[in-house]
């Protein structure tokens, strides 16, 4: 299979809607052909009915003209309908492809931030799908020009040749700006994506920015990015404006030249008055398809630039390459002599049914450990071995490894829906499981506070909930899933001490027979762990119970005791 490129993506878009596109092109071409025949019919009426004084002929040709107007109206209505449906459906399909690729559990190496991916899935998908509009417009305009040229050749050969030669030269000249349009449209889209990504990051971290008093710096960064995007957009708009202005001016001059030449032919007696009116009418009509062909250029340029950005996402290689093994002889996790980022020769064993606490003096060590356990690190990016259930992680089927180990990150992600849909997360848990998870996470009060209970609506990212409520709901969701190995990263930082004690006891009770890893500095959580490991300098440097380490290790006491 050939590599997907921007051009091939656009051709694929047209191809998978070929029936509707064919209908749109044929009907819109019919509309333009009928439009071009209107001045021809008017010239015929003048020569064969008005000039001869034949009332019956006048009535007949007027009926023909009425039929022509009916045909062009119906062709436009149904042709535009098919074109718009094809464009909207392709836009939807492109967005679904981007979302499917982004949500691929293997991850993706696009190099784009969240806001940039959002820009690709929305704006770029829309602009790429607009290729349907550009193609149907160009085909219809070409048909109109062809009918006009044939009509003019019938009236006078030199006049027709002038149009046949002049129009292609005119259109080719106007398209000389297309490469520049493509480059500037791509630059504008990239700058807009950067600004969108920055805005997304700032909105997510607005509370943290307020906490450290960095609002002014963040605003300055966004202002700079926004101005850069504005300049790129203005450059693209200026080039488009120049191209469209040239199109209008040149087509107007061409119209004047054709009309002047036809007037001279009429004075010389080589064409009739009706033919003169036809020529002038066709010359006026020709200006429109020429402008349409000129306007189709910028649309195609933007479509190509956006298609290239779509291809970057759709063809991005996966981060991890999962294996095929699904059978797991055990339920534990083992890391042997693992080196990854700040981790150096890390050895860690999590036995089935064990609750282990990990205290990391350097947050970078904790982040690296969580990435490894989440299975988001390619096998070639770390040394040593990571085994889940006695099987090397690289050999495991992705669904099997993710079903065995669940890593609940500190940054809880809630989705628009209800409390129930967030707790179930796509899997309908039994009522008693959800109730037990809510109790263990000390989150029953969140449900009880609303008349709708579990059906209470939740906004995007849980913005109507407090930080502590979001954290407890995220913990309840992880506990309801009930994985054989559950990794929790600082699950109680946003709750008070009393609630933290309740959560610690709840986790210990609910997860009694399962393997749980608590990456935390919470003394309440560490107190319920069977053992606590100290992660320092990328290695495990101490081990024992929370009470033992608190008694003998001063640095440990400073890190965890509040």
mmCIF file of N, CA and C in Angstrom, residues 367-474:
data_model
loop_
_atom_site.group_PDB
_atom_site.id
_atom_site.type_symbol
_atom_site.label_atom_id
_atom_site.label_comp_id
_atom_site.label_asym_id
_atom_site.label_seq_id
_atom_site.Cartn_x
_atom_site.Cartn_y
_atom_site.Cartn_z
ATOM 1 N N UNK A 367 7.392 9.687 38.238
ATOM 2 C CA UNK A 367 6.771 9.780 36.914
ATOM 3 C C UNK A 367 7.283 8.687 35.986
ATOM 4 N N UNK A 368 8.574 8.431 36.029
ATOM 5 C CA UNK A 368 9.146 7.392 35.173
ATOM 6 C C UNK A 368 8.594 6.016 35.551
ATOM 7 N N UNK A 369 8.478 5.745 36.853
ATOM 8 C CA UNK A 369 7.930 4.466 37.306
ATOM 9 C C UNK A 369 6.488 4.298 36.853
ATOM 10 N N UNK A 370 5.692 5.347 36.967
ATOM 11 C CA UNK A 370 4.283 5.277 36.567
ATOM 12 C C UNK A 370 4.142 5.044 35.066
ATOM 13 N N UNK A 371 5.000 5.677 34.264
ATOM 14 C CA UNK A 371 4.954 5.463 32.814
ATOM 15 C C UNK A 371 5.257 4.010 32.470
ATOM 16 N N UNK A 372 6.254 3.436 33.144
ATOM 17 C CA UNK A 372 6.603 2.036 32.878
ATOM 18 C C UNK A 372 5.444 1.109 33.232
ATOM 19 N N UNK A 373 4.850 1.313 34.417
ATOM 20 C CA UNK A 373 3.763 0.442 34.857
ATOM 21 C C UNK A 373 2.516 0.615 33.996
ATOM 22 N N UNK A 374 2.318 1.828 33.424
ATOM 23 C CA UNK A 374 1.154 2.065 32.575
ATOM 24 C C UNK A 374 1.315 1.433 31.196
ATOM 25 N N UNK A 375 2.522 0.964 30.887
ATOM 26 C CA UNK A 375 2.744 0.308 29.595
ATOM 27 C C UNK A 375 2.789 1.267 28.432
ATOM 28 N N UNK A 376 3.170 2.530 28.683
ATOM 29 C CA UNK A 376 3.220 3.531 27.613
ATOM 30 C C UNK A 376 4.639 3.778 27.107
ATOM 31 N N UNK A 377 5.596 2.982 27.588
ATOM 32 C CA UNK A 377 6.990 3.168 27.186
ATOM 33 C C UNK A 377 7.392 2.028 26.245
ATOM 34 N N UNK A 378 7.875 2.328 25.031
ATOM 35 C CA UNK A 378 8.318 1.263 24.119
ATOM 36 C C UNK A 378 9.450 0.452 24.742
ATOM 37 N N UNK A 379 9.489 -0.819 24.409
ATOM 38 C CA UNK A 379 10.491 -1.715 24.993
ATOM 39 C C UNK A 379 11.914 -1.227 24.722
ATOM 40 N N UNK A 380 12.134 -0.601 23.585
ATOM 41 C CA UNK A 380 13.474 -0.144 23.256
ATOM 42 C C UNK A 380 13.910 1.102 23.990
ATOM 43 N N UNK A 381 12.993 1.732 24.711
ATOM 44 C CA UNK A 381 13.331 2.980 25.406
ATOM 45 C C UNK A 381 13.828 2.758 26.831
ATOM 46 N N UNK A 382 13.779 1.541 27.317
ATOM 47 C CA UNK A 382 14.300 1.268 28.657
ATOM 48 C C UNK A 382 15.121 -0.019 28.616
ATOM 49 N N UNK A 383 15.993 -0.146 29.590
ATOM 50 C CA UNK A 383 16.775 -1.373 29.694
ATOM 51 C C UNK A 383 16.315 -2.148 30.928
ATOM 52 N N UNK A 384 16.697 -3.389 30.985
ATOM 53 C CA UNK A 384 16.189 -4.245 32.049
ATOM 54 C C UNK A 384 14.898 -4.904 31.605
ATOM 55 N N UNK A 385 14.156 -5.444 32.570
ATOM 56 C CA UNK A 385 12.917 -6.142 32.215
ATOM 57 C C UNK A 385 11.772 -5.694 33.114
ATOM 58 N N UNK A 386 10.599 -5.590 32.479
ATOM 59 C CA UNK A 386 9.357 -5.295 33.190
ATOM 60 C C UNK A 386 8.399 -6.441 32.882
ATOM 61 N N UNK A 387 7.988 -7.162 33.928
ATOM 62 C CA UNK A 387 7.107 -8.319 33.739
ATOM 63 C C UNK A 387 5.802 -8.107 34.476
ATOM 64 N N UNK A 388 4.728 -8.535 33.845
ATOM 65 C CA UNK A 388 3.390 -8.476 34.438
ATOM 66 C C UNK A 388 2.833 -9.897 34.453
ATOM 67 N N UNK A 389 2.498 -10.359 35.629
ATOM 68 C CA UNK A 389 1.977 -11.723 35.731
ATOM 69 C C UNK A 389 2.956 -12.768 35.264
ATOM 70 N N UNK A 390 4.262 -12.500 35.415
ATOM 71 C CA UNK A 390 5.274 -13.459 35.011
ATOM 72 C C UNK A 390 5.609 -13.429 33.538
ATOM 73 N N UNK A 391 5.034 -12.497 32.776
ATOM 74 C CA UNK A 391 5.279 -12.410 31.336
ATOM 75 C C UNK A 391 5.913 -11.049 31.032
ATOM 76 N N UNK A 392 6.991 -11.002 30.234
ATOM 77 C CA UNK A 392 7.576 -9.711 29.861
ATOM 78 C C UNK A 392 6.522 -8.796 29.237
ATOM 79 N N UNK A 393 6.519 -7.560 29.663
ATOM 80 C CA UNK A 393 5.488 -6.625 29.216
ATOM 81 C C UNK A 393 5.455 -6.492 27.698
ATOM 82 N N UNK A 394 6.614 -6.536 27.049
ATOM 83 C CA UNK A 394 6.680 -6.367 25.596
ATOM 84 C C UNK A 394 6.014 -7.522 24.849
ATOM 85 N N UNK A 395 5.862 -8.696 25.507
ATOM 86 C CA UNK A 395 5.250 -9.852 24.855
ATOM 87 C C UNK A 395 3.750 -9.921 25.078
ATOM 88 N N UNK A 396 3.217 -9.048 25.935
ATOM 89 C CA UNK A 396 1.805 -9.118 26.291
ATOM 90 C C UNK A 396 0.909 -8.410 25.293
ATOM 91 N N UNK A 397 -0.239 -8.999 25.042
ATOM 92 C CA UNK A 397 -1.287 -8.313 24.306
ATOM 93 C C UNK A 397 -1.689 -7.066 25.091
ATOM 94 N N UNK A 398 -1.954 -5.979 24.372
ATOM 95 C CA UNK A 398 -2.210 -4.704 25.037
ATOM 96 C C UNK A 398 -3.425 -4.782 25.958
ATOM 97 N N UNK A 399 -4.483 -5.425 25.489
ATOM 98 C CA UNK A 399 -5.679 -5.534 26.322
ATOM 99 C C UNK A 399 -5.391 -6.344 27.584
ATOM 100 N N UNK A 400 -4.550 -7.359 27.452
ATOM 101 C CA UNK A 400 -4.218 -8.183 28.618
ATOM 102 C C UNK A 400 -3.417 -7.385 29.645
ATOM 103 N N UNK A 401 -2.419 -6.611 29.169
ATOM 104 C CA UNK A 401 -1.597 -5.836 30.114
ATOM 105 C C UNK A 401 -2.402 -4.714 30.755
ATOM 106 N N UNK A 402 -3.236 -4.031 29.960
ATOM 107 C CA UNK A 402 -4.035 -2.942 30.525
ATOM 108 C C UNK A 402 -5.120 -3.495 31.454
ATOM 109 N N UNK A 403 -5.612 -4.697 31.154
ATOM 110 C CA UNK A 403 -6.605 -5.308 32.030
ATOM 111 C C UNK A 403 -6.005 -5.784 33.338
ATOM 112 N N UNK A 404 -4.712 -6.075 33.318
ATOM 113 C CA UNK A 404 -4.034 -6.538 34.526
ATOM 114 C C UNK A 404 -3.624 -5.363 35.419
ATOM 115 N N UNK A 405 -3.053 -4.310 34.813
ATOM 116 C CA UNK A 405 -2.522 -3.187 35.593
ATOM 117 C C UNK A 405 -3.277 -1.909 35.222
ATOM 118 N N UNK A 406 -3.829 -1.254 36.225
ATOM 119 C CA UNK A 406 -4.489 0.044 36.031
ATOM 120 C C UNK A 406 -3.722 1.089 36.816
ATOM 121 N N UNK A 407 -3.268 2.122 36.107
ATOM 122 C CA UNK A 407 -2.558 3.234 36.737
ATOM 123 C C UNK A 407 -3.503 4.429 36.779
ATOM 124 N N UNK A 408 -3.883 4.846 37.967
ATOM 125 C CA UNK A 408 -4.742 6.016 38.151
ATOM 126 C C UNK A 408 -3.844 7.204 38.480
ATOM 127 N N UNK A 409 -3.709 8.089 37.496
ATOM 128 C CA UNK A 409 -2.817 9.229 37.657
ATOM 129 C C UNK A 409 -3.392 10.259 38.623
ATOM 130 N N UNK A 410 -2.511 11.137 39.082
ATOM 131 C CA UNK A 410 -2.918 12.179 40.021
ATOM 132 C C UNK A 410 -3.912 13.151 39.387
ATOM 133 N N UNK A 411 -3.729 13.474 38.096
ATOM 134 C CA UNK A 411 -4.607 14.397 37.385
ATOM 135 C C UNK A 411 -5.832 13.629 36.903
ATOM 136 N N UNK A 412 -6.924 13.740 37.653
ATOM 137 C CA UNK A 412 -8.140 12.962 37.357
ATOM 138 C C UNK A 412 -8.854 13.561 36.151
ATOM 139 N N UNK A 413 -9.234 12.725 35.205
ATOM 140 C CA UNK A 413 -9.973 13.164 34.022
ATOM 141 C C UNK A 413 -11.419 12.694 34.137
ATOM 142 N N UNK A 414 -12.341 13.648 34.252
ATOM 143 C CA UNK A 414 -13.771 13.349 34.245
ATOM 144 C C UNK A 414 -14.367 13.838 32.933
ATOM 145 N N UNK A 415 -15.429 13.175 32.503
ATOM 146 C CA UNK A 415 -16.005 13.471 31.195
ATOM 147 C C UNK A 415 -17.430 13.987 31.338
ATOM 148 N N UNK A 416 -17.858 14.695 30.327
ATOM 149 C CA UNK A 416 -19.230 15.189 30.328
ATOM 150 C C UNK A 416 -20.187 14.000 30.300
ATOM 151 N N UNK A 417 -21.161 14.017 31.175
ATOM 152 C CA UNK A 417 -22.116 12.909 31.282
ATOM 153 C C UNK A 417 -22.803 12.957 32.632
ATOM 154 N N UNK A 418 -22.780 11.846 33.344
ATOM 155 C CA UNK A 418 -23.354 11.766 34.683
ATOM 156 C C UNK A 418 -22.336 11.158 35.632
ATOM 157 N N UNK A 419 -22.660 11.197 36.921
ATOM 158 C CA UNK A 419 -21.788 10.520 37.890
ATOM 159 C C UNK A 419 -21.696 9.041 37.560
ATOM 160 N N UNK A 420 -22.820 8.443 37.173
ATOM 161 C CA UNK A 420 -22.843 7.009 36.865
ATOM 162 C C UNK A 420 -21.942 6.688 35.665
ATOM 163 N N UNK A 421 -22.070 7.480 34.586
ATOM 164 C CA UNK A 421 -21.271 7.186 33.393
ATOM 165 C C UNK A 421 -19.779 7.375 33.667
ATOM 166 N N UNK A 422 -19.424 8.310 34.538
ATOM 167 C CA UNK A 422 -18.015 8.497 34.876
ATOM 168 C C UNK A 422 -17.491 7.366 35.739
ATOM 169 N N UNK A 423 -18.319 6.850 36.623
ATOM 170 C CA UNK A 423 -17.893 5.745 37.486
ATOM 171 C C UNK A 423 -17.799 4.436 36.710
ATOM 172 N N UNK A 424 -18.718 4.244 35.762
ATOM 173 C CA UNK A 424 -18.701 3.006 34.986
ATOM 174 C C UNK A 424 -17.624 3.029 33.900
ATOM 175 N N UNK A 425 -17.379 4.225 33.328
ATOM 176 C CA UNK A 425 -16.337 4.396 32.307
ATOM 177 C C UNK A 425 -16.461 3.373 31.184
ATOM 178 N N UNK A 426 -17.682 3.209 30.666
ATOM 179 C CA UNK A 426 -17.896 2.324 29.528
ATOM 180 C C UNK A 426 -18.203 0.888 29.883
ATOM 181 N N UNK A 427 -18.077 0.527 31.147
ATOM 182 C CA UNK A 427 -18.388 -0.840 31.593
ATOM 183 C C UNK A 427 -19.443 -0.762 32.697
ATOM 184 N N UNK A 428 -20.547 -1.441 32.498
ATOM 185 C CA UNK A 428 -21.646 -1.368 33.467
ATOM 186 C C UNK A 428 -21.319 -2.243 34.683
ATOM 187 N N UNK A 429 -20.896 -1.598 35.763
ATOM 188 C CA UNK A 429 -20.577 -2.329 36.982
ATOM 189 C C UNK A 429 -21.860 -2.615 37.778
ATOM 190 N N UNK A 430 -21.889 -3.731 38.523
ATOM 191 C CA UNK A 430 -23.045 -3.996 39.401
ATOM 192 C C UNK A 430 -23.199 -2.883 40.428
ATOM 193 N N UNK A 431 -24.415 -2.660 40.869
ATOM 194 C CA UNK A 431 -24.702 -1.576 41.814
ATOM 195 C C UNK A 431 -23.885 -1.715 43.094
ATOM 196 N N UNK A 432 -23.754 -2.962 43.600
ATOM 197 C CA UNK A 432 -23.017 -3.144 44.856
ATOM 198 C C UNK A 432 -21.527 -2.828 44.685
ATOM 199 N N UNK A 433 -20.984 -3.062 43.483
ATOM 200 C CA UNK A 433 -19.580 -2.735 43.223
ATOM 201 C C UNK A 433 -19.364 -1.231 43.261
ATOM 202 N N UNK A 434 -20.268 -0.488 42.625
ATOM 203 C CA UNK A 434 -20.174 0.974 42.607
ATOM 204 C C UNK A 434 -20.329 1.526 44.019
ATOM 205 N N UNK A 435 -21.283 0.982 44.769
ATOM 206 C CA UNK A 435 -21.502 1.454 46.148
ATOM 207 C C UNK A 435 -20.270 1.197 47.014
ATOM 208 N N UNK A 436 -19.678 0.022 46.875
ATOM 209 C CA UNK A 436 -18.485 -0.299 47.664
ATOM 210 C C UNK A 436 -17.315 0.607 47.295
ATOM 211 N N UNK A 437 -17.166 0.901 45.997
ATOM 212 C CA UNK A 437 -16.087 1.774 45.556
ATOM 213 C C UNK A 437 -16.284 3.199 46.073
ATOM 214 N N UNK A 438 -17.529 3.687 46.030
ATOM 215 C CA UNK A 438 -17.826 5.029 46.550
ATOM 216 C C UNK A 438 -17.530 5.103 48.044
ATOM 217 N N UNK A 439 -17.891 4.052 48.762
ATOM 218 C CA UNK A 439 -17.639 4.036 50.208
ATOM 219 C C UNK A 439 -16.141 4.021 50.494
ATOM 220 N N UNK A 440 -15.387 3.213 49.756
ATOM 221 C CA UNK A 440 -13.944 3.132 49.977
ATOM 222 C C UNK A 440 -13.253 4.457 49.660
ATOM 223 N N UNK A 441 -13.801 5.200 48.666
ATOM 224 C CA UNK A 441 -13.214 6.480 48.289
ATOM 225 C C UNK A 441 -13.814 7.642 49.070
ATOM 226 N N UNK A 442 -14.661 7.330 50.064
ATOM 227 C CA UNK A 442 -15.324 8.366 50.868
ATOM 228 C C UNK A 442 -16.058 9.364 49.981
ATOM 229 N N UNK A 443 -16.724 8.838 48.937
ATOM 230 C CA UNK A 443 -17.390 9.706 47.964
ATOM 231 C C UNK A 443 -18.910 9.561 47.980
ATOM 232 N N UNK A 444 -19.468 8.893 48.986
ATOM 233 C CA UNK A 444 -20.929 8.723 49.016
ATOM 234 C C UNK A 444 -21.638 10.061 49.123
ATOM 235 N N UNK A 445 -20.995 11.028 49.810
ATOM 236 C CA UNK A 445 -21.650 12.324 50.015
ATOM 237 C C UNK A 445 -21.850 13.076 48.709
ATOM 238 N N UNK A 446 -20.994 12.827 47.718
ATOM 239 C CA UNK A 446 -21.126 13.508 46.423
ATOM 240 C C UNK A 446 -22.414 13.061 45.742
ATOM 241 N N UNK A 447 -22.706 11.780 45.841
ATOM 242 C CA UNK A 447 -23.934 11.247 45.244
ATOM 243 C C UNK A 447 -25.153 11.663 46.061
ATOM 244 N N UNK A 448 -25.032 11.584 47.376
ATOM 245 C CA UNK A 448 -26.166 11.891 48.249
ATOM 246 C C UNK A 448 -26.551 13.366 48.217
ATOM 247 N N UNK A 449 -25.617 14.239 47.800
ATOM 248 C CA UNK A 449 -25.888 15.681 47.808
ATOM 249 C C UNK A 449 -26.817 16.123 46.694
ATOM 250 N N UNK A 450 -27.125 15.234 45.753
ATOM 251 C CA UNK A 450 -27.949 15.627 44.598
ATOM 252 C C UNK A 450 -29.188 14.753 44.513
ATOM 253 N N UNK A 451 -30.334 15.355 44.222
ATOM 254 C CA UNK A 451 -31.585 14.575 44.124
ATOM 255 C C UNK A 451 -31.510 13.477 43.068
ATOM 256 N N UNK A 452 -30.747 13.725 41.991
ATOM 257 C CA UNK A 452 -30.655 12.730 40.916
ATOM 258 C C UNK A 452 -29.696 11.591 41.245
ATOM 259 N N UNK A 453 -28.971 11.695 42.350
ATOM 260 C CA UNK A 453 -28.045 10.631 42.733
ATOM 261 C C UNK A 453 -26.982 10.403 41.674
ATOM 262 N N UNK A 454 -26.820 9.158 41.265
ATOM 263 C CA UNK A 454 -25.810 8.805 40.264
ATOM 264 C C UNK A 454 -26.109 9.383 38.893
ATOM 265 N N UNK A 455 -27.344 9.814 38.681
ATOM 266 C CA UNK A 455 -27.703 10.406 37.395
ATOM 267 C C UNK A 455 -27.493 11.916 37.365
ATOM 268 N N UNK A 456 -26.843 12.463 38.387
ATOM 269 C CA UNK A 456 -26.545 13.892 38.406
ATOM 270 C C UNK A 456 -25.555 14.220 37.288
ATOM 271 N N UNK A 457 -25.827 15.270 36.506
ATOM 272 C CA UNK A 457 -24.947 15.588 35.375
ATOM 273 C C UNK A 457 -23.571 16.085 35.825
ATOM 274 N N UNK A 458 -22.578 15.742 35.020
ATOM 275 C CA UNK A 458 -21.195 16.181 35.239
ATOM 276 C C UNK A 458 -20.747 16.917 33.982
ATOM 277 N N UNK A 459 -20.166 18.099 34.152
ATOM 278 C CA UNK A 459 -19.690 18.860 33.014
ATOM 279 C C UNK A 459 -18.320 18.359 32.571
ATOM 280 N N UNK A 460 -17.862 18.854 31.419
ATOM 281 C CA UNK A 460 -16.562 18.453 30.884
ATOM 282 C C UNK A 460 -15.463 18.725 31.902
ATOM 283 N N UNK A 461 -14.616 17.707 32.154
ATOM 284 C CA UNK A 461 -13.511 17.753 33.122
ATOM 285 C C UNK A 461 -14.001 17.998 34.542
ATOM 286 N N UNK A 462 -15.312 17.802 34.780
ATOM 287 C CA UNK A 462 -15.851 17.939 36.130
ATOM 288 C C UNK A 462 -15.672 19.329 36.697
ATOM 289 N N UNK A 463 -15.840 20.364 35.844
ATOM 290 C CA UNK A 463 -15.550 21.739 36.271
ATOM 291 C C UNK A 463 -16.497 22.251 37.350
ATOM 292 N N UNK A 464 -17.680 21.622 37.496
ATOM 293 C CA UNK A 464 -18.622 22.067 38.529
ATOM 294 C C UNK A 464 -18.359 21.391 39.873
ATOM 295 N N UNK A 465 -17.371 20.503 39.918
ATOM 296 C CA UNK A 465 -17.033 19.813 41.157
ATOM 297 C C UNK A 465 -15.760 20.406 41.744
ATOM 298 N N UNK A 466 -15.588 20.268 43.038
ATOM 299 C CA UNK A 466 -14.359 20.737 43.674
ATOM 300 C C UNK A 466 -13.221 19.769 43.362
ATOM 301 N N UNK A 467 -11.987 20.211 43.643
ATOM 302 C CA UNK A 467 -10.840 19.355 43.400
ATOM 303 C C UNK A 467 -10.901 18.065 44.190
ATOM 304 N N UNK A 468 -11.341 18.156 45.456
ATOM 305 C CA UNK A 468 -11.464 16.953 46.271
ATOM 306 C C UNK A 468 -12.524 16.001 45.763
ATOM 307 N N UNK A 469 -13.648 16.551 45.274
ATOM 308 C CA UNK A 469 -14.707 15.693 44.735
ATOM 309 C C UNK A 469 -14.240 14.986 43.473
ATOM 310 N N UNK A 470 -13.562 15.713 42.590
ATOM 311 C CA UNK A 470 -13.046 15.078 41.376
ATOM 312 C C UNK A 470 -12.062 13.963 41.726
ATOM 313 N N UNK A 471 -11.201 14.232 42.695
ATOM 314 C CA UNK A 471 -10.202 13.233 43.069
ATOM 315 C C UNK A 471 -10.856 11.979 43.648
ATOM 316 N N UNK A 472 -11.852 12.164 44.487
ATOM 317 C CA UNK A 472 -12.520 11.003 45.090
ATOM 318 C C UNK A 472 -13.324 10.215 44.055
ATOM 319 N N UNK A 473 -13.954 10.906 43.109
ATOM 320 C CA UNK A 473 -14.682 10.190 42.051
ATOM 321 C C UNK A 473 -13.718 9.412 41.158
ATOM 322 N N UNK A 474 -12.568 9.995 40.850
ATOM 323 C CA UNK A 474 -11.570 9.267 40.062
ATOM 324 C C UNK A 474 -11.073 8.032 40.789
#
